Amino acid sequence: MDTSVAILGSGNMADFLLRAFHGAGIHIEALIARDLDAVRKNLPSSTFSDKLLDSSNLKELKSHMLFLAISDDAIAEVTKNYTFKDNQCVIHTSGAVNLHEIQHSNKGVFYPLQTLTSGRSLDFSQVPLLIESSDKTSEQVLLSLGKKISTKVLAVNSSQRLRYHLAAVFVSNFVNHLYHSAQGILQKNNLPLDLLFPLMQESLDKAREIGPWKAQTGPALRNDEVTLNAHREILKEDDLKAIYNLMTEQIQNRQKWD
Amino acid sequence: MDTSVAILGSGNMADFLLRAFHGAGIHIEALIARDLDAVRKNLPSSTFSDKLLDSSNLKELKSHMLFLAISDDAIAEVTKNYTFKDNQCVIHTSGAVNLHEIQHSNKGVFYPLQTLTSGRSLDFSQVPLLIESSDKTSEQVLLSLGKKISTKVLAVNSSQRLRYHLAAVFVSNFVNHLYHSAQGILQKNNLPLDLLFPLMQESLDKAREIGPWKAQTGPALRNDEVTLNAHREILKEDDLKAIYNLMTEQIQNRQKWD
């Protein structure tokens, strides 16, 4: 029997689920959203065509798998306010929210460990999908749906997922803030960031291939005081200085994890 | 007339110059090093074969272009201790050292803005080369040598180069330290870092394509206190906490540069 799914939401996550399920040939029974105009404007219409419902129609759904593509803090409230059928599995898609926030007995998690932006093309097969469920049957359905989309699907509990989410914040949001800071350092002298792109890529490739411990280089690691002082001399902004001093100190005192 | 070059040094930078010049068909007159055994062991011998000299032979060099692949703090001393011919241009390869540290009238800088590791294959055409010189003739020779190696060659002064070097520390050394920190967060629970590789790559691609300002996402930017607190709850180590709090605060108060 083919599993069909329904999706509640209209943001980046709904966009991801629509395109990922559609691309994998998974039937999308309906997309449910409060603001149907926003959906028609922002989401890829070919993926759901006329299977568009507003939230009042939730009880008409036949699909056993209902995916919530809503904000973290809405999960508990939304699932409390709706009455789901007993055989429906209600699935959130958040990295940080515990499975048990879902106010329905049959529940699951389907978390894509990736930064999502509406309309950006993405190789879905490379997006890790972290799965959790309150019962083995739903877990099997979620794993099987996941494997139609991605080659990296695994079952983890809420505590492990939160840890992945935290690590993701370090390598995505915080790394991006360093890119932004570097842009600030250059822009004050009208120098463009794009000259650093090959270095950004090589730094990533090297960390991936030999691990961040061996990949580390630079004046902090070498305790090169002359260069550290030359850098501090031209760092005028308090926020850039704070990053510089903290990171330099931590690199000098870093510890090996394995 | 073909320019021939000589290289003084035996580390990662000497390795880069040897392979880059050799690959571009530039004649390497000699490699000069104190420890010739280390050179024979670590450097790609096909690039210099028997053109290997120890430092006492420096005066025999015919090449007008002598590249110093030595540590930053050795540049002033080494160039003071040797006597160069007037028509020889002495070139350092450092991002952070001022041109005028070279104790010889005819001087230059040839700085590859990349993280270099002996033996790692690298697309030389994509390595930005930052050029500086005390006179226009040597600058032209350096630009022309650079263009045989890379498509990204530009003349910048010592102050601009230091700024690029500082920005490079942010996007390479500091980013790598965030990768290392993320590994620490995961390793305590025996979770592997490799699940984060697609996210690391997509975060870089997104910053490159739409800029770090627009590319920023996450709980700090959303002021999502519930998630921020959940993260802080599981962050036990002082160093990881310090990064988390500083980066979160800075993302919440970040300023647009352009």
PDB file of C-alpha atoms in Angstrom, chain A residues 72-73 96 113-117 120-122 126-128 130 152 154 156 159-160 162-189 191-213 215-220 222 224 226-227 230-231 234-235 237-248 250-251 254-258, chain B residues 72-73 96 113-117 120-122 126-128 130 152 154 156 159-160 162-189 191-213 215-220 222 224 226-227 230-231 234-235 237-248 250-251 254-258:
ATOM      1  CA  ASP A  72       8.691  25.138  17.312  1.00  0.00           C
ATOM      2  CA  ASP A  73       6.562  26.974  19.832  1.00  0.00           C
ATOM      3  CA  ALA A  96      14.955  21.020  19.103  1.00  0.00           C
ATOM      4  CA  LEU A 113      19.356  18.338   9.350  1.00  0.00           C
ATOM      5  CA  GLN A 114      19.888  21.110   6.823  1.00  0.00           C
ATOM      6  CA  THR A 115      19.436  24.868   6.451  1.00  0.00           C
ATOM      7  CA  LEU A 116      16.293  25.364   4.363  1.00  0.00           C
ATOM      8  CA  THR A 117      15.450  28.309   2.130  1.00  0.00           C
ATOM      9  CA  ARG A 120      16.774  27.101  -3.247  1.00  0.00           C
ATOM     10  CA  SER A 121      17.605  23.947  -5.112  1.00  0.00           C
ATOM     11  CA  LEU A 122      18.971  21.243  -2.847  1.00  0.00           C
ATOM     12  CA  GLN A 126      22.175  14.269   0.762  1.00  0.00           C
ATOM     13  CA  VAL A 127      19.904  15.752   3.456  1.00  0.00           C
ATOM     14  CA  PRO A 128      20.195  13.708   6.685  1.00  0.00           C
ATOM     15  CA  LEU A 130      16.493  12.199  11.777  1.00  0.00           C
ATOM     16  CA  LYS A 152      21.102   9.404   5.095  1.00  0.00           C
ATOM     17  CA  LEU A 154      18.501   7.359  10.867  1.00  0.00           C
ATOM     18  CA  VAL A 156      17.609   8.987  16.945  1.00  0.00           C
ATOM     19  CA  SER A 159      18.055  14.026  23.265  1.00  0.00           C
ATOM     20  CA  GLN A 160      20.413  12.967  20.447  1.00  0.00           C
ATOM     21  CA  LEU A 162      18.814  18.175  20.217  1.00  0.00           C
ATOM     22  CA  ARG A 163      22.560  17.554  20.330  1.00  0.00           C
ATOM     23  CA  TYR A 164      22.721  17.379  16.520  1.00  0.00           C
ATOM     24  CA  HIS A 165      20.650  20.570  16.377  1.00  0.00           C
ATOM     25  CA  LEU A 166      23.066  22.332  18.734  1.00  0.00           C
ATOM     26  CA  ALA A 167      26.102  21.157  16.743  1.00  0.00           C
ATOM     27  CA  ALA A 168      24.300  22.337  13.582  1.00  0.00           C
ATOM     28  CA  VAL A 169      23.958  25.820  15.069  1.00  0.00           C
ATOM     29  CA  PHE A 170      27.764  25.873  15.530  1.00  0.00           C
ATOM     30  CA  VAL A 171      28.635  24.777  11.968  1.00  0.00           C
ATOM     31  CA  SER A 172      25.873  26.735  10.232  1.00  0.00           C
ATOM     32  CA  ASN A 173      24.592  29.836  12.098  1.00  0.00           C
ATOM     33  CA  PHE A 174      27.845  30.546  13.940  1.00  0.00           C
ATOM     34  CA  VAL A 175      30.044  29.801  10.930  1.00  0.00           C
ATOM     35  CA  ASN A 176      27.834  32.104   8.860  1.00  0.00           C
ATOM     36  CA  HIS A 177      28.300  34.806  11.485  1.00  0.00           C
ATOM     37  CA  LEU A 178      32.087  34.439  11.054  1.00  0.00           C
ATOM     38  CA  TYR A 179      31.632  34.869   7.287  1.00  0.00           C
ATOM     39  CA  HIS A 180      29.574  37.979   8.035  1.00  0.00           C
ATOM     40  CA  SER A 181      32.282  39.261  10.400  1.00  0.00           C
ATOM     41  CA  ALA A 182      35.005  38.691   7.784  1.00  0.00           C
ATOM     42  CA  GLN A 183      32.892  40.640   5.310  1.00  0.00           C
ATOM     43  CA  GLY A 184      32.777  43.488   7.833  1.00  0.00           C
ATOM     44  CA  ILE A 185      36.572  43.468   8.220  1.00  0.00           C
ATOM     45  CA  LEU A 186      36.989  43.754   4.459  1.00  0.00           C
ATOM     46  CA  GLN A 187      34.121  46.080   3.622  1.00  0.00           C
ATOM     47  CA  LYS A 188      35.525  48.876   5.772  1.00  0.00           C
ATOM     48  CA  ASN A 189      38.369  48.997   3.237  1.00  0.00           C
ATOM     49  CA  LEU A 191      37.614  44.883  -0.269  1.00  0.00           C
ATOM     50  CA  PRO A 192      35.237  42.171  -1.518  1.00  0.00           C
ATOM     51  CA  LEU A 193      34.533  38.903   0.324  1.00  0.00           C
ATOM     52  CA  ASP A 194      34.622  36.777  -2.822  1.00  0.00           C
ATOM     53  CA  LEU A 195      38.411  36.518  -2.816  1.00  0.00           C
ATOM     54  CA  LEU A 196      37.997  34.377   0.318  1.00  0.00           C
ATOM     55  CA  PHE A 197      35.615  31.825  -1.266  1.00  0.00           C
ATOM     56  CA  PRO A 198      38.357  29.364  -2.322  1.00  0.00           C
ATOM     57  CA  LEU A 199      39.797  29.519   1.211  1.00  0.00           C
ATOM     58  CA  MET A 200      36.351  28.948   2.738  1.00  0.00           C
ATOM     59  CA  GLN A 201      35.881  25.885   0.516  1.00  0.00           C
ATOM     60  CA  GLU A 202      39.348  24.460   1.137  1.00  0.00           C
ATOM     61  CA  SER A 203      38.971  24.938   4.913  1.00  0.00           C
ATOM     62  CA  LEU A 204      35.752  22.922   4.782  1.00  0.00           C
ATOM     63  CA  ASP A 205      37.241  20.226   2.528  1.00  0.00           C
ATOM     64  CA  LYS A 206      40.283  19.854   4.755  1.00  0.00           C
ATOM     65  CA  ALA A 207      38.235  19.578   7.958  1.00  0.00           C
ATOM     66  CA  ARG A 208      36.035  16.986   6.251  1.00  0.00           C
ATOM     67  CA  GLU A 209      38.962  14.929   4.991  1.00  0.00           C
ATOM     68  CA  ILE A 210      41.482  15.011   7.840  1.00  0.00           C
ATOM     69  CA  GLY A 211      39.252  16.234  10.712  1.00  0.00           C
ATOM     70  CA  PRO A 212      39.223  19.687  12.362  1.00  0.00           C
ATOM     71  CA  TRP A 213      41.963  18.772  14.843  1.00  0.00           C
ATOM     72  CA  ALA A 215      43.230  20.786   9.854  1.00  0.00           C
ATOM     73  CA  GLN A 216      43.870  23.679  12.247  1.00  0.00           C
ATOM     74  CA  THR A 217      46.554  26.184  11.185  1.00  0.00           C
ATOM     75  CA  GLY A 218      47.207  29.889  11.721  1.00  0.00           C
ATOM     76  CA  PRO A 219      48.770  32.406  14.083  1.00  0.00           C
ATOM     77  CA  ALA A 220      46.755  31.359  17.172  1.00  0.00           C
ATOM     78  CA  ARG A 222      51.473  28.781  16.226  1.00  0.00           C
ATOM     79  CA  ASP A 224      52.657  33.819  16.670  1.00  0.00           C
ATOM     80  CA  VAL A 226      53.701  39.320  16.271  1.00  0.00           C
ATOM     81  CA  THR A 227      50.866  38.462  13.875  1.00  0.00           C
ATOM     82  CA  ALA A 230      49.227  43.098  14.141  1.00  0.00           C
ATOM     83  CA  HIS A 231      45.665  41.761  13.810  1.00  0.00           C
ATOM     84  CA  ILE A 234      43.643  46.879  13.063  1.00  0.00           C
ATOM     85  CA  LEU A 235      40.580  45.390  14.820  1.00  0.00           C
ATOM     86  CA  GLU A 237      35.188  47.123  16.555  1.00  0.00           C
ATOM     87  CA  ASP A 238      34.381  45.636  19.957  1.00  0.00           C
ATOM     88  CA  ASP A 239      32.315  42.767  18.556  1.00  0.00           C
ATOM     89  CA  LEU A 240      35.048  41.666  16.104  1.00  0.00           C
ATOM     90  CA  LYS A 241      37.664  42.000  18.848  1.00  0.00           C
ATOM     91  CA  ALA A 242      35.576  39.850  21.205  1.00  0.00           C
ATOM     92  CA  ILE A 243      35.384  37.048  18.623  1.00  0.00           C
ATOM     93  CA  TYR A 244      39.088  37.368  17.846  1.00  0.00           C
ATOM     94  CA  ASN A 245      40.198  37.137  21.458  1.00  0.00           C
ATOM     95  CA  LEU A 246      37.852  34.296  22.412  1.00  0.00           C
ATOM     96  CA  MET A 247      38.648  32.147  19.373  1.00  0.00           C
ATOM     97  CA  THR A 248      42.399  32.778  19.644  1.00  0.00           C
ATOM     98  CA  GLN A 250      40.336  28.700  22.671  1.00  0.00           C
ATOM     99  CA  ILE A 251      42.508  27.547  19.763  1.00  0.00           C
ATOM    100  CA  ARG A 254      41.936  23.460  22.604  1.00  0.00           C
ATOM    101  CA  GLN A 255      41.525  19.851  23.586  1.00  0.00           C
ATOM    102  CA  LYS A 256      41.464  16.744  21.468  1.00  0.00           C
ATOM    103  CA  TRP A 257      38.080  14.993  21.653  1.00  0.00           C
ATOM    104  CA  ASP A 258      39.009  11.450  20.667  1.00  0.00           C
TER     105      ASP A 258
ATOM    106  CA  ASP B  72      57.088  35.397   9.361  1.00  0.00           C
ATOM    107  CA  ASP B  73      59.505  36.226  12.126  1.00  0.00           C
ATOM    108  CA  ALA B  96      50.790  39.560   7.675  1.00  0.00           C
ATOM    109  CA  LEU B 113      45.441  33.520   0.175  1.00  0.00           C
ATOM    110  CA  GLN B 114      44.821  29.862   0.963  1.00  0.00           C
ATOM    111  CA  THR B 115      45.418  27.324   3.719  1.00  0.00           C
ATOM    112  CA  LEU B 116      48.362  25.207   2.597  1.00  0.00           C
ATOM    113  CA  THR B 117      49.153  21.634   3.562  1.00  0.00           C
ATOM    114  CA  ARG B 120      47.287  18.087  -0.431  1.00  0.00           C
ATOM    115  CA  SER B 121      46.144  18.498  -4.004  1.00  0.00           C
ATOM    116  CA  LEU B 122      44.864  21.991  -4.691  1.00  0.00           C
ATOM    117  CA  GLN B 126      41.676  29.178  -7.883  1.00  0.00           C
ATOM    118  CA  VAL B 127      44.235  30.357  -5.322  1.00  0.00           C
ATOM    119  CA  PRO B 128      44.147  34.174  -5.033  1.00  0.00           C
ATOM    120  CA  LEU B 130      48.209  38.993  -3.585  1.00  0.00           C
ATOM    121  CA  LYS B 152      42.897  35.487  -9.348  1.00  0.00           C
ATOM    122  CA  LEU B 154      45.912  41.231  -7.814  1.00  0.00           C
ATOM    123  CA  VAL B 156      47.392  45.111  -3.002  1.00  0.00           C
ATOM    124  CA  SER B 159      47.772  47.196   4.806  1.00  0.00           C
ATOM    125  CA  GLN B 160      45.125  45.673   2.503  1.00  0.00           C
ATOM    126  CA  LEU B 162      46.961  42.314   6.407  1.00  0.00           C
ATOM    127  CA  ARG B 163      43.217  42.939   6.320  1.00  0.00           C
ATOM    128  CA  TYR B 164      42.705  39.987   3.953  1.00  0.00           C
ATOM    129  CA  HIS B 165      44.912  37.889   6.231  1.00  0.00           C
ATOM    130  CA  LEU B 166      42.813  38.824   9.266  1.00  0.00           C
ATOM    131  CA  ALA B 167      39.558  38.056   7.432  1.00  0.00           C
ATOM    132  CA  ALA B 168      41.113  34.755   6.337  1.00  0.00           C
ATOM    133  CA  VAL B 169      41.756  33.854   9.986  1.00  0.00           C
ATOM    134  CA  PHE B 170      38.014  34.355  10.655  1.00  0.00           C
ATOM    135  CA  VAL B 171      36.771  32.203   7.745  1.00  0.00           C
ATOM    136  CA  SER B 172      39.447  29.514   8.032  1.00  0.00           C
ATOM    137  CA  ASN B 173      41.057  29.102  11.496  1.00  0.00           C
ATOM    138  CA  PHE B 174      38.014  30.298  13.469  1.00  0.00           C
ATOM    139  CA  VAL B 175      35.509  28.431  11.300  1.00  0.00           C
ATOM    140  CA  ASN B 176      37.630  25.304  11.735  1.00  0.00           C
ATOM    141  CA  HIS B 177      37.528  25.827  15.494  1.00  0.00           C
ATOM    142  CA  LEU B 178      33.705  25.873  15.287  1.00  0.00           C
ATOM    143  CA  TYR B 179      33.832  22.579  13.360  1.00  0.00           C
ATOM    144  CA  HIS B 180      36.095  21.234  16.124  1.00  0.00           C
ATOM    145  CA  SER B 181      33.665  22.495  18.792  1.00  0.00           C
ATOM    146  CA  ALA B 182      30.688  20.864  17.035  1.00  0.00           C
ATOM    147  CA  GLN B 183      32.652  17.626  16.953  1.00  0.00           C
ATOM    148  CA  GLY B 184      33.120  17.963  20.714  1.00  0.00           C
ATOM    149  CA  ILE B 185      29.381  18.446  21.267  1.00  0.00           C
ATOM    150  CA  LEU B 186      28.634  15.276  19.305  1.00  0.00           C
ATOM    151  CA  GLN B 187      31.501  13.090  20.431  1.00  0.00           C
ATOM    152  CA  LYS B 188      30.424  13.217  24.072  1.00  0.00           C
ATOM    153  CA  ASN B 189      27.361  11.260  22.923  1.00  0.00           C
ATOM    154  CA  LEU B 191      27.609  10.839  17.498  1.00  0.00           C
ATOM    155  CA  PRO B 192      29.758  11.322  14.354  1.00  0.00           C
ATOM    156  CA  LEU B 193      30.474  14.729  12.777  1.00  0.00           C
ATOM    157  CA  ASP B 194      30.008  13.485   9.218  1.00  0.00           C
ATOM    158  CA  LEU B 195      26.226  13.812   9.363  1.00  0.00           C
ATOM    159  CA  LEU B 196      26.835  17.584   9.446  1.00  0.00           C
ATOM    160  CA  PHE B 197      28.938  17.713   6.253  1.00  0.00           C
ATOM    161  CA  PRO B 198      26.010  18.464   3.894  1.00  0.00           C
ATOM    162  CA  LEU B 199      24.898  21.282   6.229  1.00  0.00           C
ATOM    163  CA  MET B 200      28.445  22.678   6.364  1.00  0.00           C
ATOM    164  CA  GLN B 201      28.587  22.683   2.551  1.00  0.00           C
ATOM    165  CA  GLU B 202      25.118  24.197   2.082  1.00  0.00           C
ATOM    166  CA  SER B 203      25.869  26.926   4.643  1.00  0.00           C
ATOM    167  CA  LEU B 204      28.969  27.874   2.667  1.00  0.00           C
ATOM    168  CA  ASP B 205      27.149  27.738  -0.692  1.00  0.00           C
ATOM    169  CA  LYS B 206      24.310  29.888   0.612  1.00  0.00           C
ATOM    170  CA  ALA B 207      26.636  32.529   2.082  1.00  0.00           C
ATOM    171  CA  ARG B 208      28.550  32.600  -1.211  1.00  0.00           C
ATOM    172  CA  GLU B 209      25.421  32.961  -3.324  1.00  0.00           C
ATOM    173  CA  ILE B 210      23.178  35.303  -1.340  1.00  0.00           C
ATOM    174  CA  GLY B 211      25.722  36.769   1.127  1.00  0.00           C
ATOM    175  CA  PRO B 212      26.051  36.040   4.880  1.00  0.00           C
ATOM    176  CA  TRP B 213      23.499  38.694   5.846  1.00  0.00           C
ATOM    177  CA  ALA B 215      21.891  33.558   4.619  1.00  0.00           C
ATOM    178  CA  GLN B 216      21.603  33.804   8.427  1.00  0.00           C
ATOM    179  CA  THR B 217      18.938  31.593  10.064  1.00  0.00           C
ATOM    180  CA  GLY B 218      18.496  29.842  13.401  1.00  0.00           C
ATOM    181  CA  PRO B 219      17.283  30.310  16.969  1.00  0.00           C
ATOM    182  CA  ALA B 220      19.531  33.313  17.767  1.00  0.00           C
ATOM    183  CA  ARG B 222      14.640  34.313  15.571  1.00  0.00           C
ATOM    184  CA  ASP B 224      13.725  31.725  19.955  1.00  0.00           C
ATOM    185  CA  VAL B 226      12.879  28.180  24.236  1.00  0.00           C
ATOM    186  CA  THR B 227      15.438  26.642  21.884  1.00  0.00           C
ATOM    187  CA  ALA B 230      17.291  24.024  25.596  1.00  0.00           C
ATOM    188  CA  HIS B 231      20.749  24.371  24.026  1.00  0.00           C
ATOM    189  CA  ILE B 234      22.935  20.624  27.494  1.00  0.00           C
ATOM    190  CA  LEU B 235      26.075  22.775  27.073  1.00  0.00           C
ATOM    191  CA  GLU B 237      31.692  22.884  28.994  1.00  0.00           C
ATOM    192  CA  ASP B 238      32.759  26.455  29.735  1.00  0.00           C
ATOM    193  CA  ASP B 239      34.534  26.943  26.402  1.00  0.00           C
ATOM    194  CA  LEU B 240      31.559  25.763  24.335  1.00  0.00           C
ATOM    195  CA  LYS B 241      29.216  27.886  26.468  1.00  0.00           C
ATOM    196  CA  ALA B 242      31.416  30.956  25.933  1.00  0.00           C
ATOM    197  CA  ILE B 243      31.237  30.551  22.143  1.00  0.00           C
ATOM    198  CA  TYR B 244      27.498  29.909  22.286  1.00  0.00           C
ATOM    199  CA  ASN B 245      26.713  32.991  24.330  1.00  0.00           C
ATOM    200  CA  LEU B 246      28.998  35.347  22.400  1.00  0.00           C
ATOM    201  CA  MET B 247      27.831  34.230  18.954  1.00  0.00           C
ATOM    202  CA  THR B 248      24.153  34.241  19.966  1.00  0.00           C
ATOM    203  CA  GLN B 250      26.298  38.999  18.282  1.00  0.00           C
ATOM    204  CA  ILE B 251      23.817  37.446  15.835  1.00  0.00           C
ATOM    205  CA  ARG B 254      24.461  42.129  14.184  1.00  0.00           C
ATOM    206  CA  GLN B 255      24.774  45.065  11.837  1.00  0.00           C
ATOM    207  CA  LYS B 256      24.480  45.192   8.076  1.00  0.00           C
ATOM    208  CA  TRP B 257      27.778  46.216   6.464  1.00  0.00           C
ATOM    209  CA  ASP B 258      26.571  47.582   3.145  1.00  0.00           C
TER     210      ASP B 258
END
